[in-house]
mmCIF file of C-alpha atoms in Angstrom:
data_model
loop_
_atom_site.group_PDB
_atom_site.id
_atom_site.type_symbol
_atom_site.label_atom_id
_atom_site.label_comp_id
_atom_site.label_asym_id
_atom_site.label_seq_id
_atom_site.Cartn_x
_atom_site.Cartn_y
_atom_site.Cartn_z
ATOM 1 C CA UNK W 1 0.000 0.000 0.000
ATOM 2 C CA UNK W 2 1.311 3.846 -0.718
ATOM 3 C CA UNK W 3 0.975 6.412 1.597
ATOM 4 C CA UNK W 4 -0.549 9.360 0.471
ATOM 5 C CA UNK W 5 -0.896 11.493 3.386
ATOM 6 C CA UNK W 6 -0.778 10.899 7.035
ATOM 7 C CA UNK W 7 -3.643 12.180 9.410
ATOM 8 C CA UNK W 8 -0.967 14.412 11.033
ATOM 9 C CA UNK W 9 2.501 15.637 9.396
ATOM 10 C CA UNK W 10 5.443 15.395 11.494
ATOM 11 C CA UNK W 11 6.865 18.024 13.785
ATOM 12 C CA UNK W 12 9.996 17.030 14.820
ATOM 13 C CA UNK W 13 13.237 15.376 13.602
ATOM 14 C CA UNK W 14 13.156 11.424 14.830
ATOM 15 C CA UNK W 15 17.363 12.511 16.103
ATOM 16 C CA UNK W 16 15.527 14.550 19.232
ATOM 17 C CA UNK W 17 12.335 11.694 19.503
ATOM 18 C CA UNK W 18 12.975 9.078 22.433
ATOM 19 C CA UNK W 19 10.108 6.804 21.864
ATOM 20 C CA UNK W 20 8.436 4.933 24.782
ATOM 21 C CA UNK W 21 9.513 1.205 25.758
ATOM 22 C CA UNK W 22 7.628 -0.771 28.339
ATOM 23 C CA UNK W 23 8.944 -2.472 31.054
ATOM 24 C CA UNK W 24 8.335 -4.133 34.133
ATOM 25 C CA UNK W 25 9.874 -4.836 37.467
ATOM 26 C CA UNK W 26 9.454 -5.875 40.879
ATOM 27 C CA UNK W 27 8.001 -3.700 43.733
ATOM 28 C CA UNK W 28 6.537 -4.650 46.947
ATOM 29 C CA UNK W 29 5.242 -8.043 47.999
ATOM 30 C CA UNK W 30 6.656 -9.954 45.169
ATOM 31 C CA UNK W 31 4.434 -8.335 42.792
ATOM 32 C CA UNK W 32 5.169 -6.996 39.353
ATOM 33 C CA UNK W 33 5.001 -2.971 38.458
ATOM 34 C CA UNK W 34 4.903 -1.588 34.959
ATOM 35 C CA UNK W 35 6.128 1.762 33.266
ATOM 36 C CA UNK W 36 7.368 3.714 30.352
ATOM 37 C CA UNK W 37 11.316 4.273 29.736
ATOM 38 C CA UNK W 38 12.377 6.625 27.761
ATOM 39 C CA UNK W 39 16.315 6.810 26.734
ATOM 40 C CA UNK W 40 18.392 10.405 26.291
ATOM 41 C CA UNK W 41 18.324 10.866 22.720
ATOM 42 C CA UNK W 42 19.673 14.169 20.749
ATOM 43 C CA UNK W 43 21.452 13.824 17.232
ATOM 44 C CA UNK W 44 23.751 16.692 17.962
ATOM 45 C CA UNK W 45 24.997 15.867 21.554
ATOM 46 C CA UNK W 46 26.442 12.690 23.317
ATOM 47 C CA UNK W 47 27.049 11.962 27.174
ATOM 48 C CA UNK W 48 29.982 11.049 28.778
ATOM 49 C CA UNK W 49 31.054 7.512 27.915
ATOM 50 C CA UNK W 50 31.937 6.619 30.961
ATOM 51 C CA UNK W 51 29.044 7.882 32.733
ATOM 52 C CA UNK W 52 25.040 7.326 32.983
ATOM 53 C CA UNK W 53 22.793 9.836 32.562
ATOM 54 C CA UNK W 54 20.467 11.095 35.122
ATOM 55 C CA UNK W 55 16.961 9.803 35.526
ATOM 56 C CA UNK W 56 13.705 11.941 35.697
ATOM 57 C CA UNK W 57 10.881 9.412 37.639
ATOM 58 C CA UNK W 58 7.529 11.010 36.481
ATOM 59 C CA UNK W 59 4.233 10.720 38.321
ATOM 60 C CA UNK W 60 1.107 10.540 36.799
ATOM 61 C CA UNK W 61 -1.701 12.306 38.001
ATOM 62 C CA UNK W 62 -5.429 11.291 38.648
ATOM 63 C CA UNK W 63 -3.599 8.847 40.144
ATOM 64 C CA UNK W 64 -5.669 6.172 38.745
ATOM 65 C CA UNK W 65 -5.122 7.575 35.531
ATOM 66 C CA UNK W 66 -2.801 6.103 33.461
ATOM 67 C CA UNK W 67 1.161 7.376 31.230
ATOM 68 C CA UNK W 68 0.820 7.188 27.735
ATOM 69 C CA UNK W 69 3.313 5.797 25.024
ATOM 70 C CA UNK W 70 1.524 8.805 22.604
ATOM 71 C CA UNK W 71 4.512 11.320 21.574
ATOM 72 C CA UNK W 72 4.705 13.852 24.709
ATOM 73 C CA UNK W 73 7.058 17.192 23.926
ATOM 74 C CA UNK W 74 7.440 17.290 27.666
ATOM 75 C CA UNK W 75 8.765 14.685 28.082
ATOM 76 C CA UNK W 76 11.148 14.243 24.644
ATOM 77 C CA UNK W 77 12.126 18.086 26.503
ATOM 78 C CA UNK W 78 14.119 15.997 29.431
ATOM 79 C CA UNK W 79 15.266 13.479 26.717
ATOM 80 C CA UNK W 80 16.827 15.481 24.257
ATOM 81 C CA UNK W 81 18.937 17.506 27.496
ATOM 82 C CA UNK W 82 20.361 14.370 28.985
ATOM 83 C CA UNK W 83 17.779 12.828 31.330
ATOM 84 C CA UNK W 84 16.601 9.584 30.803
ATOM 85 C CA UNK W 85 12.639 9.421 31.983
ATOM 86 C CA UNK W 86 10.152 6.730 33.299
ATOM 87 C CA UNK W 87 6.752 7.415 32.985
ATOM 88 C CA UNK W 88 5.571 5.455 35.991
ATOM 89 C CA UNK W 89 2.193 3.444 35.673
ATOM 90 C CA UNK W 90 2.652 2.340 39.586
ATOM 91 C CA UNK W 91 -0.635 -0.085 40.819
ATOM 92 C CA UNK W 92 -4.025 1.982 40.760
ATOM 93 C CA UNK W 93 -2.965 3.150 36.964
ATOM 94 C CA UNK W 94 -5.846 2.157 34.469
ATOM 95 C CA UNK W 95 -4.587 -0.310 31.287
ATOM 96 C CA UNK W 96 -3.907 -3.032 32.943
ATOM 97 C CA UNK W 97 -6.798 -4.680 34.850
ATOM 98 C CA UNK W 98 -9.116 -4.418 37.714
ATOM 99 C CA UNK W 99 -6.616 -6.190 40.200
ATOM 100 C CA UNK W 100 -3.948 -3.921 39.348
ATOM 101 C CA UNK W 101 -6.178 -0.817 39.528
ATOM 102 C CA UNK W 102 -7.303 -1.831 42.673
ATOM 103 C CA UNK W 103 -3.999 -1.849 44.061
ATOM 104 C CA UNK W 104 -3.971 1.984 45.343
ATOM 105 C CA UNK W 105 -7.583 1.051 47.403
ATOM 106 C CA UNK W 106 -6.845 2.454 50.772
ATOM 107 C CA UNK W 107 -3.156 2.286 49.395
ATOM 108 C CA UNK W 108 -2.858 5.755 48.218
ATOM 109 C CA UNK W 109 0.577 7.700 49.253
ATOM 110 C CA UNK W 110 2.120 4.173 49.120
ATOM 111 C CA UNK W 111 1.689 1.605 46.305
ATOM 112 C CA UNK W 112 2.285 4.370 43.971
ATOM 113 C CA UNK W 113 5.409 5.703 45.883
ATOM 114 C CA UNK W 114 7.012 2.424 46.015
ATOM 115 C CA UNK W 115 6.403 1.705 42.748
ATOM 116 C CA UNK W 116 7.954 4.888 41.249
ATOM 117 C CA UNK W 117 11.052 4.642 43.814
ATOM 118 C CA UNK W 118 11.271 0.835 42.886
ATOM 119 C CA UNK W 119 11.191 2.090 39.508
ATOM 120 C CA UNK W 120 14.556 4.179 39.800
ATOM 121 C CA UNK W 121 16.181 1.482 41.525
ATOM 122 C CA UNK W 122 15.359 -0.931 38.877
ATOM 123 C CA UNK W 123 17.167 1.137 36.161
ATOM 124 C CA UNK W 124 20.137 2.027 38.196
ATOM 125 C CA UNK W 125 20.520 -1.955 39.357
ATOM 126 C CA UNK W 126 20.607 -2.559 35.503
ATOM 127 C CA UNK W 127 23.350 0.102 35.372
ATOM 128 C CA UNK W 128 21.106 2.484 32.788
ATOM 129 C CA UNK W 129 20.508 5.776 34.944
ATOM 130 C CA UNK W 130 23.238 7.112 37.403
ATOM 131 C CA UNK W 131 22.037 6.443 41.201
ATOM 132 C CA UNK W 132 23.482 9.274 42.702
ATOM 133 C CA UNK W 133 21.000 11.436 40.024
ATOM 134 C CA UNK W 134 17.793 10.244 40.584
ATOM 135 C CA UNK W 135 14.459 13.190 40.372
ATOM 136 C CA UNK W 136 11.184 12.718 40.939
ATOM 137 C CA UNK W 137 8.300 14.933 39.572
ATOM 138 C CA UNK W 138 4.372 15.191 39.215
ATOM 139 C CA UNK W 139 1.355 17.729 39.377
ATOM 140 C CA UNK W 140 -1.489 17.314 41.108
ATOM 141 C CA UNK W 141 -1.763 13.650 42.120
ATOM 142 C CA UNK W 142 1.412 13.144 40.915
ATOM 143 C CA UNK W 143 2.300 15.966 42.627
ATOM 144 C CA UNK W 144 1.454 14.733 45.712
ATOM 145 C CA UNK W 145 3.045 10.981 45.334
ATOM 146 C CA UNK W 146 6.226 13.528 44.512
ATOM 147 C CA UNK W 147 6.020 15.006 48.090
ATOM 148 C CA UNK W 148 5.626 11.741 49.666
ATOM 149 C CA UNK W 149 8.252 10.072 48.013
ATOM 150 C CA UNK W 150 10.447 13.260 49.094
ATOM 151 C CA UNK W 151 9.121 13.312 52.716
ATOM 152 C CA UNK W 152 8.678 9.606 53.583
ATOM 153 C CA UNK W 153 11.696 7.943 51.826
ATOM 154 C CA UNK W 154 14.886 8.702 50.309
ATOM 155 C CA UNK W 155 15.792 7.238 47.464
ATOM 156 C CA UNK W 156 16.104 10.665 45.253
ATOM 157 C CA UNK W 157 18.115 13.178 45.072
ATOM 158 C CA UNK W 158 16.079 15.965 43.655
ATOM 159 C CA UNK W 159 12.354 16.571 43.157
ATOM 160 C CA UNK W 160 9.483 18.869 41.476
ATOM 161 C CA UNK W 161 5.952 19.440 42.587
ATOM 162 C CA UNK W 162 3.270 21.463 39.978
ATOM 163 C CA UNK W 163 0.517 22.438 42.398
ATOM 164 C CA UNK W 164 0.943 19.189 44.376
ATOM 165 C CA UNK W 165 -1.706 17.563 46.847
ATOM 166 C CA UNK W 166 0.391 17.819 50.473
ATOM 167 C CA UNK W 167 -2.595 17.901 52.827
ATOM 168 C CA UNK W 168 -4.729 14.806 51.825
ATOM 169 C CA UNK W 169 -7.123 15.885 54.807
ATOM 170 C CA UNK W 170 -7.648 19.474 52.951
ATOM 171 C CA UNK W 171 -8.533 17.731 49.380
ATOM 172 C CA UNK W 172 -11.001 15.484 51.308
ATOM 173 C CA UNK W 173 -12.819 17.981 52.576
ATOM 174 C CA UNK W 174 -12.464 21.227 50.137
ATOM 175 C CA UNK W 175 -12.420 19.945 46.648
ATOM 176 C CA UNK W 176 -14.935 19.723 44.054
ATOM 177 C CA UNK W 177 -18.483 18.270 43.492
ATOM 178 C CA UNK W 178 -17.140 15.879 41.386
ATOM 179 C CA UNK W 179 -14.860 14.522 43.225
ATOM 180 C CA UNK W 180 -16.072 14.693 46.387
ATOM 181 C CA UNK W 181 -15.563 11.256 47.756
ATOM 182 C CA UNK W 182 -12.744 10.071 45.594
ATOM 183 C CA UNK W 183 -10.799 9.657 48.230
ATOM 184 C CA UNK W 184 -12.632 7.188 50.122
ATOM 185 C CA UNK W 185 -11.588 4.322 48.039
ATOM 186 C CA UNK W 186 -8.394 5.886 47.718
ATOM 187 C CA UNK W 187 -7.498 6.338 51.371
ATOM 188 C CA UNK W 188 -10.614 5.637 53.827
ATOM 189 C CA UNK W 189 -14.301 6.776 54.655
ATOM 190 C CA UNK W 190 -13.997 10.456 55.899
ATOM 191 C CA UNK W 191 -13.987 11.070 58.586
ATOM 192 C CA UNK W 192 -13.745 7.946 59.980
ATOM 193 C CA UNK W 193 -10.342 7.470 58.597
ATOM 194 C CA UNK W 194 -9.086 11.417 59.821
ATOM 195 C CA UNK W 195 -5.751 10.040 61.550
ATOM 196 C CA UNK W 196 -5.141 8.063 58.050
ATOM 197 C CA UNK W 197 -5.293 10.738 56.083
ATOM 198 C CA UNK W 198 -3.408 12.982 58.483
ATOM 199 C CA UNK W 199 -0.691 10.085 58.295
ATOM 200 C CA UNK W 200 -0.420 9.846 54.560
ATOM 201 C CA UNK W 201 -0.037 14.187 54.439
ATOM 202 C CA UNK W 202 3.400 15.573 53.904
ATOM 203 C CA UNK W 203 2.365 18.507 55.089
ATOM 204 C CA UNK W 204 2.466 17.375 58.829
ATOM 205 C CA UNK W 205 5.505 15.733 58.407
ATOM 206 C CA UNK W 206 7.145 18.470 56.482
ATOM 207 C CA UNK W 207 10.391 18.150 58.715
ATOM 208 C CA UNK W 208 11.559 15.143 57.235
ATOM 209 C CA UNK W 209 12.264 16.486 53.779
ATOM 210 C CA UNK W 210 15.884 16.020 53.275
ATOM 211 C CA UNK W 211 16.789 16.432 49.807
ATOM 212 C CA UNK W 212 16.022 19.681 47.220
ATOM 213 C CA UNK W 213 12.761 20.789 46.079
ATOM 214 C CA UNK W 214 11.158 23.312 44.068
ATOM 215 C CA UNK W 215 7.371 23.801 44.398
ATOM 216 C CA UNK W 216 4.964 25.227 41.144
ATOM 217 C CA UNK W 217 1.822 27.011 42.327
ATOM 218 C CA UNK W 218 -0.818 28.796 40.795
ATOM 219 C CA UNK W 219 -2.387 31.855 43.205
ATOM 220 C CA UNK W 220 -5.609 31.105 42.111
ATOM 221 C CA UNK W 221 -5.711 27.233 42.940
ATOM 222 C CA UNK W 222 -8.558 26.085 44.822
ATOM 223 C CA UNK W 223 -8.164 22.603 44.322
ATOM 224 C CA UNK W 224 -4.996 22.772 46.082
ATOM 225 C CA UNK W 225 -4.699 26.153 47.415
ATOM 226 C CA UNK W 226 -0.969 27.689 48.169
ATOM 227 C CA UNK W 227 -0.929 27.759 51.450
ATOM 228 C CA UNK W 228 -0.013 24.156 51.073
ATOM 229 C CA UNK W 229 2.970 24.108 49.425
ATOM 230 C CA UNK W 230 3.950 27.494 51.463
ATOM 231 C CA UNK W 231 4.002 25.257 54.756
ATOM 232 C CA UNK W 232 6.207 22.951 52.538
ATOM 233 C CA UNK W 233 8.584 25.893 51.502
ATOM 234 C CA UNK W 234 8.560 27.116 55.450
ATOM 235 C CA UNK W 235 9.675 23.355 56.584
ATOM 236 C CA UNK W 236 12.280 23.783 53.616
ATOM 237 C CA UNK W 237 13.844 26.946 54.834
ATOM 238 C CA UNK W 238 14.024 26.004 58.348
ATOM 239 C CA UNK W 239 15.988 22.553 57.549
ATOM 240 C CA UNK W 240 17.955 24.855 55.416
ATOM 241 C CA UNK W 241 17.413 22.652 52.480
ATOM 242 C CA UNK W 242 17.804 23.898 48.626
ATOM 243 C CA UNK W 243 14.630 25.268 47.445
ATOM 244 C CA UNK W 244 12.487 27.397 44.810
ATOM 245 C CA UNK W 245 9.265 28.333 44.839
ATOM 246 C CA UNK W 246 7.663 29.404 41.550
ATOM 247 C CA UNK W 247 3.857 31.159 42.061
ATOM 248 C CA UNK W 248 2.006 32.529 38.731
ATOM 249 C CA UNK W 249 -0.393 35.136 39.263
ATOM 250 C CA UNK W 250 -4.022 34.249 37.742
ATOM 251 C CA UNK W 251 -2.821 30.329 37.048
ATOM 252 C CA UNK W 252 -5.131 27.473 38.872
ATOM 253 C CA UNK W 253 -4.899 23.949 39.419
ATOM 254 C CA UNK W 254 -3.356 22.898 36.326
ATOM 255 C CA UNK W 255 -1.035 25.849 34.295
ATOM 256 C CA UNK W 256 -2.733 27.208 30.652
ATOM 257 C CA UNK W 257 -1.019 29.862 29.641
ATOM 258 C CA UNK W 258 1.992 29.465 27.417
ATOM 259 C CA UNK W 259 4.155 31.254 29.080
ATOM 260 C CA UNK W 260 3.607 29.830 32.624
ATOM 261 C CA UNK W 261 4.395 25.974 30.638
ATOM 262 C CA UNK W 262 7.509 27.045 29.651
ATOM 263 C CA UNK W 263 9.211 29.102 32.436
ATOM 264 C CA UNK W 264 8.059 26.342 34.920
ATOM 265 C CA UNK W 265 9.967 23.181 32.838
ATOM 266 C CA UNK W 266 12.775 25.548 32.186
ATOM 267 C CA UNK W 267 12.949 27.241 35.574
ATOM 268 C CA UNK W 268 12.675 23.262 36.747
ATOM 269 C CA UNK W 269 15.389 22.266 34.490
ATOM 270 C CA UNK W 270 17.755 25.429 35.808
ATOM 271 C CA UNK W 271 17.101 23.846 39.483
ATOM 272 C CA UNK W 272 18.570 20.335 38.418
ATOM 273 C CA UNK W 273 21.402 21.484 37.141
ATOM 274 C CA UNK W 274 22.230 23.788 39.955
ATOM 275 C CA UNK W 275 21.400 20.764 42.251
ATOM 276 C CA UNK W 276 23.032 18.032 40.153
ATOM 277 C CA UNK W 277 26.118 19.918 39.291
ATOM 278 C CA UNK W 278 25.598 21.099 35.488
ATOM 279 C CA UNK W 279 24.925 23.613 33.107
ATOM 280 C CA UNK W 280 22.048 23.996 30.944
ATOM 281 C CA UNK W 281 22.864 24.854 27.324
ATOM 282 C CA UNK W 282 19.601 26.651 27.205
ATOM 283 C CA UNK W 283 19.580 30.458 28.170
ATOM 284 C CA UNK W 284 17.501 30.384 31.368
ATOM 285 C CA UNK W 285 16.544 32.906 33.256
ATOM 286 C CA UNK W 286 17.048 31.547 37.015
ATOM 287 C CA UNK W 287 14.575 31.883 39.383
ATOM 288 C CA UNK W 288 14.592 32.935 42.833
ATOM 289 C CA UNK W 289 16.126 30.261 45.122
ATOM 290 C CA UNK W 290 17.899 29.659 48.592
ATOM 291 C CA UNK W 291 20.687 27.887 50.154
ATOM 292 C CA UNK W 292 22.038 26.637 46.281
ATOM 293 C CA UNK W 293 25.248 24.802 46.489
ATOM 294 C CA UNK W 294 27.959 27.215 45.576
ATOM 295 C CA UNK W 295 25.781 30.176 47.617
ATOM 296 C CA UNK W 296 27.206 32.192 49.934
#
């Protein structure tokens, strides 16, 4: 058969694409956990021989939504710069049966952190990703399995959160119609379950963050307004941790405008490298930060 024209014309040279492989590995209880990996790839730059490149672990949101394999420029952004990426699709992710979606039930703020730090360890036990570079990232849901994984463990060295979920208590009570009792199946009956979901909150156990993080907000959030990830920056300051903390006027839960897209994933991408020790060949304006490595 010819080809005469495809539904949608290219838009970008296959030397910057990375496409999507999946893979599995083990996670907790003997079970298996599945994901996307997506290799550095950039036709007119190399890496180090001698050296892996850093991994970016991304979180999906919903969180029983689900990563695509469909072309994502956010993601081929972080590939074509050095980073290799897996797109996690830790249990509770839709695509791969009712038992496996029914892993987060009551599980929430734990299957799906394991999974994404079991994840990182996988590729750096297989010698692909350097374990000394390991980031973490997600908004909203993902956003909150970001702080958890930041607050409750440490297995990364780095980590972003777009208007992430830190008081699970708050979202319970304040968020939308439609949502309204998500989190019942995702954590416990509310209120019954209060000292659960005050348990699975970063927010109350802010002092336990240990590595860098810089927080994304929009001042017009109500989902998940920013006096949440203000406590977070607070509990940052105090442990005298690296941190930035990036708030765009008139954005809500989820960023639309243009402009805010790109100076967040740039403005994130200037934070790695000050964290992981490298320059950025793109010109990036930095943003405001404290206690940097290399500051006075």
């Amino acid at each position: 058969t010819d080809t005469l024209r495809r539904s949608r014309p290219a838009t970008a040279d296959p030397g910057y694409l990375s496409a999507a492989q999946p893979i599995e590995f083990s996670t907790e209880g003997g079970q298996t956990a599945h994901a996307l990996w997506y290799e550095p790839v950039n036709s007119d730059a190399e890496g180090p021989a001698d050296a892996c490149p850093p991994l970016i672990v991304m979180s999906h949101g919903g969180p029983t939504a689900s990563a695509s394999p469909a072309l994502n420029l956010a993601t081929q952004f972080w590939t074509t710069r050095g980073f290799a990426v897996v797109d996690v699709n830790y249990g509770g992710s839709t695509g791969y049966g009712r038992e496996y979606r029914e892993r987060l039930k009551g599980r929430w703020g734990i299957v799906d952190v394991d999974d994404c730090a079991n994840a990182a360890r996988h590729l750096a036990s297989e010698g692909l990703v350097d374990d000394d570079k390991l980031a973490i990232r997600g908004g909203s849901a993902g956003g909150y399995t970001t702080l958890c994984a930041l607050t409750f463990r440490d297995d990364f060295s780095v980590g972003a959160s777009y208007f992430g979920v830190a008081d699970a208590e708050a979202l319970a009570t304040d968020t939308h119609k439609f949502e309204s009792r998500y989190l019942d199946g995702l954590i416990g009956p509310y209120p019954d379950a209060k000292e659960l979901y005050r348990e699975r909150s970063p927010i109350h156990y802010a002092d336990r963050l240990s590595v860098p993080l810089i927080l994304f907000q929009g001042l017009e959030d109500k989902v998940v307004p920013p006096s949440q990830a203000e406590v977070m920056v607070e509990a940052l300051r105090l442990r005298g941790l690296p941190f930035a903390y990036v708030a765009f006027e008139a954005e809500q839960h989820g960023f639309r405008k243009a402009e805010t897209i790109v100076r967040s994933i740039e403005a994130e991408l200037w934070f790695y490298g000050r964290i992981l020790g490298f320059d950025p060949a793109d010109r990036i304006e930095p943003v405001p930060a404290e206690n940097l490595p290399g500051d006075e």
